[in-house]
Short mmCIF file of C-alpha atoms in Angstrom, two decimals:
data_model
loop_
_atom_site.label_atom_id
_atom_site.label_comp_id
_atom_site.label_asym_id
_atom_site.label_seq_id
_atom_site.Cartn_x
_atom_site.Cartn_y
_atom_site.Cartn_z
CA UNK A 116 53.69 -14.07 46.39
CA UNK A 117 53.67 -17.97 47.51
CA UNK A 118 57.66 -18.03 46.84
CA UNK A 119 57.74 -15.42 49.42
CA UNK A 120 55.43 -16.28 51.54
CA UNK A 121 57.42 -19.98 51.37
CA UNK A 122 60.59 -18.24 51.80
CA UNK A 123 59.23 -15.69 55.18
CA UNK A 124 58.27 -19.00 56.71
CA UNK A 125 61.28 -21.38 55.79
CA UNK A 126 63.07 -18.18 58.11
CA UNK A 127 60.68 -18.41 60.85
CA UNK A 128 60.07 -22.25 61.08
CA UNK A 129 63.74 -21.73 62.14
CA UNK A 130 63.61 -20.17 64.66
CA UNK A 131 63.57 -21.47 68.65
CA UNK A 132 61.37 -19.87 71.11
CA UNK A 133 63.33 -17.43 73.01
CA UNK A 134 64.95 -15.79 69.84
CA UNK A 135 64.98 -12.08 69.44
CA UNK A 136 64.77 -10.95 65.72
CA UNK A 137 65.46 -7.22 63.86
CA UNK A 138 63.71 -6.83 60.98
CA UNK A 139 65.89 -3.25 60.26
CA UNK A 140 63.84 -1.37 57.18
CA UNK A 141 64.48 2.47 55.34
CA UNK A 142 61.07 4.10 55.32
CA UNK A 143 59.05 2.89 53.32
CA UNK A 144 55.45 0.82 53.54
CA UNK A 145 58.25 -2.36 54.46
CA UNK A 146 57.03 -2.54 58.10
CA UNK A 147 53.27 -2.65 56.93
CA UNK A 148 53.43 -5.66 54.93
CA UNK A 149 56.08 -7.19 57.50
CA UNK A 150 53.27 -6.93 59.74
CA UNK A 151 50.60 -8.55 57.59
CA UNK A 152 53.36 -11.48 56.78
CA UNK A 153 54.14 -12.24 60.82
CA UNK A 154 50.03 -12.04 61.33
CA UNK A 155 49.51 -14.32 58.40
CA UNK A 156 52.07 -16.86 59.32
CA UNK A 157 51.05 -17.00 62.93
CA UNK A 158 47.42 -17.24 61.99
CA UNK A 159 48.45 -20.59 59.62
CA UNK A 160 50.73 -22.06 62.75
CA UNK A 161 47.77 -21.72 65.08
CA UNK A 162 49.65 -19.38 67.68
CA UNK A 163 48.62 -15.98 68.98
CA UNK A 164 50.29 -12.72 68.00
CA UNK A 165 51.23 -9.96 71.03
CA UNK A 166 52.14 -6.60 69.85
CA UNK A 167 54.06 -4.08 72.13
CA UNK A 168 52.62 -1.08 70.42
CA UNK A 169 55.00 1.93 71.50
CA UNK A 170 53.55 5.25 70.99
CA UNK A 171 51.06 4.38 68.17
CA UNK A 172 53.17 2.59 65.77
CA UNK A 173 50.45 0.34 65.40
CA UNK A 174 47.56 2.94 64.66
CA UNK A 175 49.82 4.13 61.93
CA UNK A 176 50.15 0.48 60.40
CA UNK A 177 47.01 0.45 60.05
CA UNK A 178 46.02 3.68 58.83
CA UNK A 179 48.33 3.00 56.58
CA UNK A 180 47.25 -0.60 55.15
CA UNK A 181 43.48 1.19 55.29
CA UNK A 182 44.70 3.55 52.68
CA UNK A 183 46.25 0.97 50.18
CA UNK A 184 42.67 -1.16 50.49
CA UNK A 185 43.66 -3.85 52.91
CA UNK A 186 40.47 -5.10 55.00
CA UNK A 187 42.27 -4.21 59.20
CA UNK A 188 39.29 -5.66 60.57
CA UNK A 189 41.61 -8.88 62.01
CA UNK A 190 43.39 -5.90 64.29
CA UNK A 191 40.13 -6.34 66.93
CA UNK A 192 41.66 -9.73 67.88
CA UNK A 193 45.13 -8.88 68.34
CA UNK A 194 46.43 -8.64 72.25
CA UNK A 195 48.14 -5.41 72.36
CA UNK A 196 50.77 -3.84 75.34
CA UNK A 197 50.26 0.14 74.58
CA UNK A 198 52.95 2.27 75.65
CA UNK A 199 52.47 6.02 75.59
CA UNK A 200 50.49 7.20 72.34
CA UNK A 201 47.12 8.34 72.74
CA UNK A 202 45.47 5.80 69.82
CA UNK A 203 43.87 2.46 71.00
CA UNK A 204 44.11 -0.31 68.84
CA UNK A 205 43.62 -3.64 69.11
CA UNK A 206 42.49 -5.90 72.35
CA UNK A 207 44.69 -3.42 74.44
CA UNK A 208 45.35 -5.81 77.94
CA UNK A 209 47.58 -2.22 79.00
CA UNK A 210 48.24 1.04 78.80
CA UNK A 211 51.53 2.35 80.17
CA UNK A 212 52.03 6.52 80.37
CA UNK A 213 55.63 7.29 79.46
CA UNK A 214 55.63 8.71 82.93
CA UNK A 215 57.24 7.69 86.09
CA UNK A 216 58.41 4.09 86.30
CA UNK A 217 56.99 3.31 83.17
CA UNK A 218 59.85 1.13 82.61
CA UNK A 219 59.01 -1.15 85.30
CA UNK A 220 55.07 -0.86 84.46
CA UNK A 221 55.89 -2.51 81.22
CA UNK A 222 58.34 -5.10 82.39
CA UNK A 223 55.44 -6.46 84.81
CA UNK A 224 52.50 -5.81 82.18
CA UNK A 225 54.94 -8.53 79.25
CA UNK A 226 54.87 -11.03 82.15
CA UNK A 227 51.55 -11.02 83.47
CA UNK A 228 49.90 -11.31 79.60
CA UNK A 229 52.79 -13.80 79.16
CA UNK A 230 51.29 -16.25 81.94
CA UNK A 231 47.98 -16.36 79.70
CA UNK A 232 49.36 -16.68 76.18
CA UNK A 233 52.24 -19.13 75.54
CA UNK A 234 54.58 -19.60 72.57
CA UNK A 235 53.61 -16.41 70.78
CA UNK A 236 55.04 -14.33 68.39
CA UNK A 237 55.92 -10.86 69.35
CA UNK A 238 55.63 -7.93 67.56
CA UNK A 239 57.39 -4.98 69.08
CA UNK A 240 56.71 -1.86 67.14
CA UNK A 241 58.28 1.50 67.71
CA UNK A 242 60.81 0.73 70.05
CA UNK A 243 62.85 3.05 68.35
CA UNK A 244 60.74 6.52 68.80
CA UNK A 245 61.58 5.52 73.07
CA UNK A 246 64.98 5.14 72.28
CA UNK A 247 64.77 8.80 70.40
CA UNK A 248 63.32 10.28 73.58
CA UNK A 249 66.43 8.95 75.90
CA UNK A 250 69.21 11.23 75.98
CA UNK A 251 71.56 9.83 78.64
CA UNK A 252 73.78 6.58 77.68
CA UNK A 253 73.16 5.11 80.86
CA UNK A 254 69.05 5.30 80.48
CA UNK A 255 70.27 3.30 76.99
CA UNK A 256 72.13 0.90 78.40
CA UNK A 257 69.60 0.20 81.03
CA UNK A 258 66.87 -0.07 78.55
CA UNK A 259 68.69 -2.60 76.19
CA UNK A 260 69.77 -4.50 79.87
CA UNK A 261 65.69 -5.06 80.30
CA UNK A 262 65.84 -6.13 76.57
CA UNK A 263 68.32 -8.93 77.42
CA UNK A 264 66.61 -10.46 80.07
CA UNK A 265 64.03 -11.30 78.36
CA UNK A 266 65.98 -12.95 75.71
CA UNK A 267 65.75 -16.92 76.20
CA UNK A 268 62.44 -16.18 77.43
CA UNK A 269 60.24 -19.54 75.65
CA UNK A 270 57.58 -18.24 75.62
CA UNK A 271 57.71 -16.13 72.77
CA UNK A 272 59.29 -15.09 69.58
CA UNK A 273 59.93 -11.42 69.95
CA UNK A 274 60.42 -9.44 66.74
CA UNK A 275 61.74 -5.59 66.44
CA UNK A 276 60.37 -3.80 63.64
CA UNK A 277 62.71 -0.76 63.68
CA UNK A 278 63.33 2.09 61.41
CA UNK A 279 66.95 2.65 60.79
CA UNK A 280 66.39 5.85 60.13
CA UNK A 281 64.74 6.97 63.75
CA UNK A 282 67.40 4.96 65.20
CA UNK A 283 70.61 6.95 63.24
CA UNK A 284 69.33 10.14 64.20
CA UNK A 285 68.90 8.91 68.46
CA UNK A 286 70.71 10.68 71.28
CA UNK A 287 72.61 7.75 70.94
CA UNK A 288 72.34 5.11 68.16
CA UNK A 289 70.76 1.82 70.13
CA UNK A 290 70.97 -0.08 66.65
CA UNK A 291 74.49 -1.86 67.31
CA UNK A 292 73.67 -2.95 70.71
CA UNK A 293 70.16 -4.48 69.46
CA UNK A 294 72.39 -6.33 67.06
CA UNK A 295 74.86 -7.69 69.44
CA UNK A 296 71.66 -9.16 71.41
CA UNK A 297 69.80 -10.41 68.19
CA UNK A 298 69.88 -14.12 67.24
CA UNK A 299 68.13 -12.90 63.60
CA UNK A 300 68.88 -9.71 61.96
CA UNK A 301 67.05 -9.41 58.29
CA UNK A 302 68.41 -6.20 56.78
CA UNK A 303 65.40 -4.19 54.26
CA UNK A 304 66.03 -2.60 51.12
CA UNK A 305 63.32 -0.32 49.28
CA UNK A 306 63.31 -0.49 45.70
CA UNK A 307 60.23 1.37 43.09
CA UNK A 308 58.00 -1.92 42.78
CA UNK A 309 60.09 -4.58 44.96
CA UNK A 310 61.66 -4.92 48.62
CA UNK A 311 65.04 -7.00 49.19
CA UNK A 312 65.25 -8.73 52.11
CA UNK A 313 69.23 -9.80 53.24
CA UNK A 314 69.82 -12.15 56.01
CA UNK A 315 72.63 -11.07 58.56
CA UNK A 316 72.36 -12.99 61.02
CA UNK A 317 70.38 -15.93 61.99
CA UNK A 318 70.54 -18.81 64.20
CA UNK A 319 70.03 -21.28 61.37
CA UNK A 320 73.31 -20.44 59.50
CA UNK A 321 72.44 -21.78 55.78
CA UNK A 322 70.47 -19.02 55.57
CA UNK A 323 73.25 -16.44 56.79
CA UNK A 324 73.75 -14.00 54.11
CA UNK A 325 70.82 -14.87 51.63
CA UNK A 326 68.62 -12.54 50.20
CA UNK A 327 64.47 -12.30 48.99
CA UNK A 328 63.02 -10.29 46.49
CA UNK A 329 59.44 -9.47 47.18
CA UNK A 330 57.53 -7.84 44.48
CA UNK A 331 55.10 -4.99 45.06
CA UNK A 332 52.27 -6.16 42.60
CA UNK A 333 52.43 -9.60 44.27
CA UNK A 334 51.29 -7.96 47.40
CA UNK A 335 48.94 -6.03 46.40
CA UNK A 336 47.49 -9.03 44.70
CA UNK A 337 47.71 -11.18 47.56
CA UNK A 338 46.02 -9.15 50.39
CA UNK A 339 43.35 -6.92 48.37
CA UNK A 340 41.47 -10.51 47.46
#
């Protein structure tokens, strides 16, 4: 587990603020123990976490984690952006309907929490159930054009947790766009007891095409102490 941990954190320790970063996984509990890994690593750097929680990707995390014996308690502190779902978890500073402008709603909701909490690390979960609900290229293309503004933006590291799977079955597949605007893309593989990480893309370009093994039983080792 402390190989991988080492390994997670030689990848983010390069990164810049600004940086956008696709962490692309098959189903699988991948995106769970992503999510303890970001939490743990911002938690030993000393800088908040901000999850955009998009229709209650992050009440399924932690059901999830609940069920294998992890202790979610930690959750309480985490500032949350809700948009759409009906599940509250987390210090939730908004809740955006998927109604109206919601669009807008959220664009001014990142900014405004984004005044109080610098050089964060973003978690954006479920981006890609929105993208399943959009139907019309052009609502794509203006979505992902929101997405790119806020690229550069120092205050954060923003990381998209996104099922390939969701995103191959869209009105129209966002995935290759997202990758165009990336600076990071970490590819997931799900094996029986292990998970293979492969490196893309990144903006630190010894690590461009390296892999990570991660074993299962280290895991569960590591966060049922």
């Amino acid at each position: 587990m402390r190989r991988a941990f080492e390994a997670v954190t030689r990848i983010m320790d390069s990164l810049e603020m600004g940086e956008t970063v696709l962490l692309i996984y098959d189903e699988s509990l991948i995106p769970e123990f992503s999510f303890l890994f970001f939490v743990e690593y911002a938690s030993q750097k000393g800088v908040p976490v901000i999850v955009d929680d998009i229709l209650d990707s992050l009440y399924v995390i932690k059901q999830h984690l609940e069920f294998i014996g992890v202790d979610t308690t930690f959750f309480e502190n985490i500032t949350v952006i809700k948009v759409g779902g009906t599940n509250r978890v987390g210090n939730v500073r908004q809740h955006i309907p998927l109604e109206g402008a919601y669009r807008e709603k959220y664009r001014l909701a990142v900014r405004e929490v984004y005044k109080e909490q610098k050089n964060a690390i973003n978690l954006v979960l479920g981006i890609e159930n929105l993208f399943y609900l959009l139907t019309k290229p052009s609502d794509v293309m203006e979505t992902i054009s929101e997405l790119i503004s806020f690229l550069g933006e120092k205050s954060r590291i923003a990381i998209f947790m996104i099922s390939r799977d969701i995103t191959e079955k869209a009105p129209v597949n966002p995935l290759p766009f997202f990758e165009r605007i990336a600076s990071t893309i970490i590819y997931t593989e799900s094996h029986p007891r292990k998970a293979v990480l492969r490196i893309r893309k990144c903006s630190s370009l010894d690590l461009v095409g390296k892999s990570l093994i991660v074993e299962l039983d280290d895991l569960f080792q590591y966060w049922r102490q």
